Amino acid sequence: MIYKDIHIGSFIKNIVDERDISMARISKFFKCTEAEVAGMYASKSLNITVLMKWSKLLEYDFFVLYSQHLILYSHESKYNVETKLPIFKKKLYTKEVIGFIQDLVENKKMTNSEILKRYNIPRTTFYKWIKQDEKK
């Protein structure tokens, strides 16, 4: 379950290896030692500024991992509080999230009603994904 327990250092290390980015380039970009880079790989979480730098260097949006975690594992707020912050009502589901849900159904890891209840997916959206998966 990629989004349930996020170890950001491991994700970063995997992408660095996949893209064959040299340690010299990374050290120069971050203005740090190889040991400090290794420490980031070992970290379960990173400072948001550091994560933004990694996102730029590797051209990968690491923040989407946390967004998908919130979509899948957070409950809707019960409080109707006025705020000046932007409110995003529509949930956006990535291909990975849709695939995750389709996998749960296909491998009978959860029932349809359990999925709908746990992840708070609209019924019509859910059944559209299931129908889509059956066509493959």
mmCIF file of C-alpha atoms in Angstrom:
data_model
loop_
_atom_site.group_PDB
_atom_site.id
_atom_site.type_symbol
_atom_site.label_atom_id
_atom_site.label_comp_id
_atom_site.label_asym_id
_atom_site.label_seq_id
_atom_site.Cartn_x
_atom_site.Cartn_y
_atom_site.Cartn_z
ATOM 1 C CA MET A 1 0.000 0.000 0.000
ATOM 2 C CA ILE A 2 2.069 2.824 -1.380
ATOM 3 C CA TYR A 3 0.078 5.681 0.187
ATOM 4 C CA LYS A 4 -0.660 4.247 3.623
ATOM 5 C CA ASP A 5 2.823 4.455 5.132
ATOM 6 C CA ILE A 6 4.955 7.006 3.284
ATOM 7 C CA HIS A 7 8.731 6.814 3.741
ATOM 8 C CA ILE A 8 9.730 9.781 1.605
ATOM 9 C CA GLY A 9 13.469 9.039 1.717
ATOM 10 C CA SER A 10 12.907 5.640 0.106
ATOM 11 C CA PHE A 11 10.776 7.174 -2.647
ATOM 12 C CA ILE A 12 13.463 9.756 -3.358
ATOM 13 C CA LYS A 13 16.224 7.124 -3.405
ATOM 14 C CA ASN A 14 14.219 4.969 -5.835
ATOM 15 C CA ILE A 15 13.737 7.848 -8.263
ATOM 16 C CA VAL A 16 17.395 8.903 -7.992
ATOM 17 C CA ASP A 17 18.421 5.322 -8.846
ATOM 18 C CA GLU A 18 15.827 5.061 -11.614
ATOM 19 C CA ARG A 19 17.013 8.300 -13.225
ATOM 20 C CA ASP A 20 20.690 7.592 -12.543
ATOM 21 C CA ILE A 21 21.394 10.977 -10.920
ATOM 22 C CA SER A 22 24.987 11.240 -9.683
ATOM 23 C CA MET A 23 25.764 11.866 -6.037
ATOM 24 C CA ALA A 24 28.062 14.709 -7.099
ATOM 25 C CA ARG A 25 25.151 16.487 -8.814
ATOM 26 C CA ILE A 26 22.873 15.991 -5.797
ATOM 27 C CA SER A 27 25.518 17.197 -3.323
ATOM 28 C CA LYS A 28 26.200 20.264 -5.445
ATOM 29 C CA PHE A 29 22.494 21.030 -5.838
ATOM 30 C CA PHE A 30 21.835 20.807 -2.092
ATOM 31 C CA LYS A 31 25.243 22.199 -1.087
ATOM 32 C CA CYS A 32 25.721 19.309 1.325
ATOM 33 C CA THR A 33 27.834 16.211 1.880
ATOM 34 C CA GLU A 34 27.147 12.699 0.659
ATOM 35 C CA ALA A 35 26.470 11.681 4.263
ATOM 36 C CA GLU A 36 23.741 14.320 4.525
ATOM 37 C CA VAL A 37 22.162 13.044 1.293
ATOM 38 C CA ALA A 38 22.289 9.491 2.678
ATOM 39 C CA GLY A 39 20.591 10.832 5.802
ATOM 40 C CA MET A 40 17.765 12.220 3.653
ATOM 41 C CA TYR A 41 17.352 8.815 1.989
ATOM 42 C CA ALA A 42 16.997 7.270 5.465
ATOM 43 C CA SER A 43 14.434 9.853 6.633
ATOM 44 C CA LYS A 44 10.780 8.950 6.880
ATOM 45 C CA SER A 45 9.922 12.652 6.555
ATOM 46 C CA LEU A 46 11.681 15.772 5.298
ATOM 47 C CA ASN A 47 11.357 19.501 5.743
ATOM 48 C CA ILE A 48 8.951 20.931 3.163
ATOM 49 C CA THR A 49 11.644 23.197 1.667
ATOM 50 C CA VAL A 50 13.965 20.236 1.205
ATOM 51 C CA LEU A 51 11.153 18.192 -0.335
ATOM 52 C CA MET A 52 10.423 21.029 -2.755
ATOM 53 C CA LYS A 53 14.087 21.021 -3.820
ATOM 54 C CA TRP A 54 13.970 17.259 -4.393
ATOM 55 C CA SER A 55 10.812 17.720 -6.463
ATOM 56 C CA LYS A 56 12.574 20.289 -8.634
ATOM 57 C CA LEU A 57 15.805 18.310 -8.995
ATOM 58 C CA LEU A 58 14.077 15.048 -9.884
ATOM 59 C CA GLU A 59 11.165 16.672 -11.736
ATOM 60 C CA TYR A 60 8.706 14.649 -9.665
ATOM 61 C CA ASP A 61 5.898 15.947 -7.455
ATOM 62 C CA PHE A 62 6.539 14.231 -4.120
ATOM 63 C CA PHE A 63 3.690 16.174 -2.536
ATOM 64 C CA VAL A 64 1.187 14.131 -4.550
ATOM 65 C CA LEU A 65 2.046 11.130 -2.356
ATOM 66 C CA TYR A 66 0.694 13.006 0.646
ATOM 67 C CA SER A 67 -2.317 14.318 -1.287
ATOM 68 C CA GLN A 68 -3.247 10.776 -2.287
ATOM 69 C CA HIS A 69 -2.816 9.646 1.321
ATOM 70 C CA LEU A 70 -5.297 12.337 2.395
ATOM 71 C CA ILE A 71 -7.773 11.297 -0.301
ATOM 72 C CA LEU A 72 -7.602 7.638 0.712
ATOM 73 C CA TYR A 73 -7.174 7.741 4.471
ATOM 74 C CA SER A 74 -8.638 10.979 5.844
ATOM 75 C CA HIS A 75 -12.212 11.416 6.902
ATOM 76 C CA GLU A 76 -14.305 14.329 5.793
ATOM 77 C CA SER A 77 -14.400 17.152 8.296
ATOM 78 C CA LYS A 78 -17.494 17.175 10.499
ATOM 79 C CA TYR A 79 -17.024 20.834 11.270
ATOM 80 C CA ASN A 80 -18.464 23.545 9.100
ATOM 81 C CA VAL A 81 -15.961 26.272 9.943
ATOM 82 C CA GLU A 82 -15.550 29.437 7.914
ATOM 83 C CA THR A 83 -12.006 29.965 6.721
ATOM 84 C CA LYS A 84 -10.069 32.276 4.452
ATOM 85 C CA LEU A 85 -8.110 29.320 3.114
ATOM 86 C CA PRO A 86 -9.122 27.907 -0.257
ATOM 87 C CA ILE A 87 -11.540 24.982 -0.045
ATOM 88 C CA PHE A 88 -11.326 22.270 -2.658
ATOM 89 C CA LYS A 89 -14.615 20.416 -2.773
ATOM 90 C CA LYS A 90 -13.953 18.095 -5.684
ATOM 91 C CA LYS A 91 -11.662 15.204 -4.977
ATOM 92 C CA LEU A 92 -9.218 14.406 -7.737
ATOM 93 C CA TYR A 93 -8.370 10.777 -8.231
ATOM 94 C CA THR A 94 -5.148 9.849 -9.989
ATOM 95 C CA LYS A 95 -4.678 6.745 -12.128
ATOM 96 C CA GLU A 96 -2.790 5.187 -9.222
ATOM 97 C CA VAL A 97 -5.699 5.696 -6.820
ATOM 98 C CA ILE A 98 -8.201 4.334 -9.342
ATOM 99 C CA GLY A 99 -5.902 1.351 -9.947
ATOM 100 C CA PHE A 100 -5.576 0.811 -6.196
ATOM 101 C CA ILE A 101 -9.364 0.716 -5.787
ATOM 102 C CA GLN A 102 -9.791 -1.539 -8.833
ATOM 103 C CA ASP A 103 -7.176 -3.901 -7.363
ATOM 104 C CA LEU A 104 -9.088 -4.076 -4.073
ATOM 105 C CA VAL A 105 -12.225 -5.126 -5.952
ATOM 106 C CA GLU A 106 -10.522 -7.474 -8.404
ATOM 107 C CA ASN A 107 -8.591 -9.350 -5.706
ATOM 108 C CA LYS A 108 -11.570 -9.301 -3.323
ATOM 109 C CA LYS A 109 -9.513 -7.617 -0.585
ATOM 110 C CA MET A 110 -12.582 -5.591 0.427
ATOM 111 C CA THR A 111 -16.245 -5.643 -0.518
ATOM 112 C CA ASN A 112 -17.712 -2.852 -2.626
ATOM 113 C CA SER A 113 -19.616 -1.436 0.333
ATOM 114 C CA GLU A 114 -16.485 -1.506 2.537
ATOM 115 C CA ILE A 115 -14.545 0.425 -0.120
ATOM 116 C CA LEU A 116 -17.304 2.982 -0.561
ATOM 117 C CA LYS A 117 -17.573 3.524 3.187
ATOM 118 C CA ARG A 118 -13.855 3.584 3.997
ATOM 119 C CA TYR A 119 -12.688 5.822 1.139
ATOM 120 C CA ASN A 120 -15.855 7.921 0.815
ATOM 121 C CA ILE A 121 -15.977 7.572 -2.972
ATOM 122 C CA PRO A 122 -19.203 8.608 -4.687
ATOM 123 C CA ARG A 123 -21.168 5.517 -5.760
ATOM 124 C CA THR A 124 -21.441 6.515 -9.410
ATOM 125 C CA THR A 125 -17.713 7.220 -9.605
ATOM 126 C CA PHE A 126 -16.868 3.889 -7.989
ATOM 127 C CA TYR A 127 -19.090 1.839 -10.294
ATOM 128 C CA LYS A 128 -17.738 3.726 -13.308
ATOM 129 C CA TRP A 129 -14.227 2.601 -12.308
ATOM 130 C CA ILE A 130 -15.379 -1.002 -11.843
ATOM 131 C CA LYS A 131 -17.066 -1.004 -15.240
ATOM 132 C CA GLN A 132 -13.922 0.500 -16.746
ATOM 133 C CA ASP A 133 -11.805 -2.264 -15.180
ATOM 134 C CA GLU A 134 -14.101 -4.996 -16.551
ATOM 135 C CA LYS A 135 -13.577 -3.716 -20.127
ATOM 136 C CA LYS A 136 -9.811 -4.315 -19.901
#
